XYZ file of C-alpha atoms in Angstrom:
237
model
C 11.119 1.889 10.192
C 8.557 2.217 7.544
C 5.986 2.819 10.192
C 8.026 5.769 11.721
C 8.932 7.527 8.054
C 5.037 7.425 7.213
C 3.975 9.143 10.202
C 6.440 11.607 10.201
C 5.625 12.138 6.405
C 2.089 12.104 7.035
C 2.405 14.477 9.904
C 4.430 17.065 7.791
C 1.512 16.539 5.626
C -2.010 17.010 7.421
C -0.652 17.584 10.763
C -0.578 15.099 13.891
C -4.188 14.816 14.681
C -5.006 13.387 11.123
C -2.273 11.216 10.812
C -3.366 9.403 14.106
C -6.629 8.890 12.410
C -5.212 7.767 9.406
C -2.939 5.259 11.039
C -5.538 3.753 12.879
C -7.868 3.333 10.296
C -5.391 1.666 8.064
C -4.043 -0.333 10.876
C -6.987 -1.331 12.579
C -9.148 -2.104 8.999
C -6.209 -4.568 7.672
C -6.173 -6.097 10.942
C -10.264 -6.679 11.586
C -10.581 -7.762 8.103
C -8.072 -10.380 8.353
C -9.623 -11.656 11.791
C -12.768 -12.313 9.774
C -10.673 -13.653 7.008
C -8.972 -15.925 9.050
C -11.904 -16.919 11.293
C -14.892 -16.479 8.555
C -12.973 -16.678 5.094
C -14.219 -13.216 4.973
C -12.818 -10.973 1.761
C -9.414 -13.069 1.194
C -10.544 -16.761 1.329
C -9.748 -19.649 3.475
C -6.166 -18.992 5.143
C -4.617 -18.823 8.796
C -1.529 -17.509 10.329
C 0.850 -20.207 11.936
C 1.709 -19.960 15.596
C 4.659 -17.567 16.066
C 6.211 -17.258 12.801
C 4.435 -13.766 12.195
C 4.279 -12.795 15.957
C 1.685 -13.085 18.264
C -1.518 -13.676 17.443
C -5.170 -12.235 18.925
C -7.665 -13.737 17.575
C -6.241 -15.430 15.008
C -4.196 -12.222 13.470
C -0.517 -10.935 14.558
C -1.495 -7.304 15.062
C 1.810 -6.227 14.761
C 2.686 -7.420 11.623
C -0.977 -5.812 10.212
C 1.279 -2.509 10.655
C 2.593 -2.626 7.546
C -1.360 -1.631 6.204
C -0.124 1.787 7.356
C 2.753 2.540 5.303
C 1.714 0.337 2.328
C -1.726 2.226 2.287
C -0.324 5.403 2.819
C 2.276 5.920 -0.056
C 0.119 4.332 -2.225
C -2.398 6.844 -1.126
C -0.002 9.560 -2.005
C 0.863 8.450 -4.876
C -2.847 8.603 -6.068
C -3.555 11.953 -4.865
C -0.277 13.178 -6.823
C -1.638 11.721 -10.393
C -5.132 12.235 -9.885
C -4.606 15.602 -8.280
C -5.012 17.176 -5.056
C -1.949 17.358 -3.074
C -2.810 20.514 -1.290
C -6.951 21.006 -2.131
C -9.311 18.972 -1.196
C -10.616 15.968 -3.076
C -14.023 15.156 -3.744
C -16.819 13.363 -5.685
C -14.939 11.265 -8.969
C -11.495 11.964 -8.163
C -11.821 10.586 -4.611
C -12.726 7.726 -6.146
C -10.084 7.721 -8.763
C -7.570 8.425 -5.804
C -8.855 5.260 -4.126
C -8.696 3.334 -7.600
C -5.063 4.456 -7.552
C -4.324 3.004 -4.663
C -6.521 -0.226 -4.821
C -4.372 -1.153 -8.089
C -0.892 -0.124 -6.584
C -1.231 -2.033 -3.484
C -2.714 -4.838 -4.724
C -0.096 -5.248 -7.715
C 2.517 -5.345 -4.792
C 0.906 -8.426 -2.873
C 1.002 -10.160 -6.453
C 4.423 -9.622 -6.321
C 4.976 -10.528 -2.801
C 2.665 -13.124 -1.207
C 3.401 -16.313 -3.090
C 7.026 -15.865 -1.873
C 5.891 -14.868 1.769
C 3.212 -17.608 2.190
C 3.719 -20.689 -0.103
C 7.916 -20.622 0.123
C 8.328 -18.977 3.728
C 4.882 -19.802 5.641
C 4.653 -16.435 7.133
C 0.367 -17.466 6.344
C -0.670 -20.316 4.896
C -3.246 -21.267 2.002
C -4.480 -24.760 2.860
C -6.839 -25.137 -0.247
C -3.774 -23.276 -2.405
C -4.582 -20.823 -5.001
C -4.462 -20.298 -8.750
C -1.599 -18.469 -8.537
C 1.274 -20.187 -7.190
C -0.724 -21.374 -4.108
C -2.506 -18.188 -3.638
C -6.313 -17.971 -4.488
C -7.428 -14.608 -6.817
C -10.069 -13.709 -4.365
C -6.960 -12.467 -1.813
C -5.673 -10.555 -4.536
C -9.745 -8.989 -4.875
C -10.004 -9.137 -1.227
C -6.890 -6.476 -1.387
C -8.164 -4.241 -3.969
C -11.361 -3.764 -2.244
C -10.115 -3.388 1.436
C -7.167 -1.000 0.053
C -9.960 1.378 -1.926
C -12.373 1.224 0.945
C -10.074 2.886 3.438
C -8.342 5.071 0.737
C -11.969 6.589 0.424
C -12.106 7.041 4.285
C -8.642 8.681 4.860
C -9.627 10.892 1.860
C -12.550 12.393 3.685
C -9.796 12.673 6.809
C -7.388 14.883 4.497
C -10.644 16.527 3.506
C -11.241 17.874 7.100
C -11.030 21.352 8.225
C -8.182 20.437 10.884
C -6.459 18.467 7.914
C -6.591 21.012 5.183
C -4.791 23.692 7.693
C -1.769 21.545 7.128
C -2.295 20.191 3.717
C -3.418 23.569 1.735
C 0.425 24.693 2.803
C 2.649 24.767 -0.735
C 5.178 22.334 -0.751
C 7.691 21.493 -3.084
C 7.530 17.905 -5.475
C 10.809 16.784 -3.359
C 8.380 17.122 -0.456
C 6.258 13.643 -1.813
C 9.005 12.249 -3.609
C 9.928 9.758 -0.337
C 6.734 8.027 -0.346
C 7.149 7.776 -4.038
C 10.488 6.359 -3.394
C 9.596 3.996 -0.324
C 7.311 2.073 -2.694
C 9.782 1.389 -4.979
C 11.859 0.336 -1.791
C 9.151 -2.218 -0.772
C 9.708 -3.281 -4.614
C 13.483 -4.058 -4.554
C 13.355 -7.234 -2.668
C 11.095 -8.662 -5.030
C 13.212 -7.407 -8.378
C 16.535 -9.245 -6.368
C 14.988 -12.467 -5.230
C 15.957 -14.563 -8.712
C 19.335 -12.906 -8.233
C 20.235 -13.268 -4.607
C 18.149 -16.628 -3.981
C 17.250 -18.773 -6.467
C 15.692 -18.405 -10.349
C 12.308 -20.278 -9.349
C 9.007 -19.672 -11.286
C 7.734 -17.878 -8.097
C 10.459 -15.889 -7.471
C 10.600 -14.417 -11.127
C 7.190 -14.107 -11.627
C 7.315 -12.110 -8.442
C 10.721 -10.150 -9.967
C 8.809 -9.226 -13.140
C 6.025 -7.648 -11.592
C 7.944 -5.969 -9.608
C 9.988 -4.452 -12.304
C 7.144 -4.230 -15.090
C 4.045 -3.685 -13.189
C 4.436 -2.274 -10.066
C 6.597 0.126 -11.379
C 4.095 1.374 -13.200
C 2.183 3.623 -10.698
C 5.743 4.796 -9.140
C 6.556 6.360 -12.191
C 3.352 7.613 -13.378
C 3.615 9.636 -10.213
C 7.022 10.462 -10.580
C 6.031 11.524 -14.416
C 3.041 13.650 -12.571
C 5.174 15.019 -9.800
C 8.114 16.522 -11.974
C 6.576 16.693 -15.802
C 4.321 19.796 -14.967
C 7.138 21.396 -13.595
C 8.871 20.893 -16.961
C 9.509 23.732 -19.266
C 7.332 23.613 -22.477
C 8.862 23.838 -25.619
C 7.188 24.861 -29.131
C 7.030 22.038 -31.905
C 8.427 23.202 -35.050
């Protein structure tokens, strides 16, 4: 479903051609980068997916489940582009980068709050060497930051496109980009509930409080962004 929403989003955004291209490069870079993670330790460490449990596997990797690269990468994405600027001109030279850092930091502060629970208590992946936090190593967590900025920077230069900026140079409103503001907090909520709806475990609220206290943090920096210049100014007496 989150698929779907982000590429009708995206579509509204920089038209159909571009979000193609977009989709594939997010898809397709998650997914090569965790076949050589999971048959080179490449980026992310030693890990592996178990048979089944995540789908079906080529070459090590469920492709299907590397889907959720797209929509992850993409509000996050947005969400960078609204506070560092840019939702309807192109982006260039330090700000493309900062759009990237954005992203790197609000994508991979939602796999701290979500892959301890997915791999060391459900075994959707598995750490055999464990990790420093709760089971998972810190280079997956660096691994994430650098793959998420890396193809930030290349769907940048996609919105940057002639084709692209046809669609994306078109005024829209800030309840236009308030979904993908409000889809990450979505991906968010089952993370804030866990202690509450399964069991008060260290993993489960360290996972709740950075979901609620640090991931939190770009949604509403964006949110602040979106709406705040839209705000009336008022004189200081």
């Amino acid at each position: 479903m989150a698929v779907v929403l982000c590429l009708i989003h995206c579509s509204m955004w920089a038209g159909w051609p571009s979000t193609f291209k977009i989709f594939l490069v997010t898809w397709l870079t998650g997914y090569f980068t965790e076949v050589l993670g999971v048959n080179f330790q490449f980026l992310y460490g030693l890990y592996y997916y178990p048979d089944v449990i995540s789908g079906p596997l080529l070459l090590g990797v469920p492709p299907m489940a590397m889907l959720i690269y797209f929509p992850l990468g993409y509000i996050c994405f947005i969400m960078g582009r609204v506070v560092v600027g840019g939702l309807s001109t192109q982006v260039t030279g330090l700000r493309l980068i900062g759009v990237a850092i954005f992203a790197a930091l609000a994508m991979t502060t939602h796999d701290f709050s979500n892959d301890p629970f997915q791999s060391t208590v459900r075994g959707l992946w598995v750490w055999p060497n464990g990790g420093a936090y709760f089971g998972v190593p810190l280079q997956n967590f660096i691994g994430w930051f650098v793959l998420t900025g890396f193809f930030s920077i290349i769907v940048g230069l996609i919105a940057n496109s002639a084709s692209a900026m046809k669609y994306i140079s078109a005024p829209k409103t800030p309840n236009f980009y308030l979904p993908a503001i409000l889809l990450y907090i979505l991906f968010e909520l089952p993370q804030m509930l866990r202690p509450i709806l399964l069991d008060p475990t260290p993993i489960n609220l360290a996972g709740s409080g950075i979901a609620m206290f640090a991931t939190t943090i770009p949604a509403v920096a964006a949110l602040l962004v979106l709406y705040g210049q839209k705000a009336p100014r008022h004189d200081h007496q």
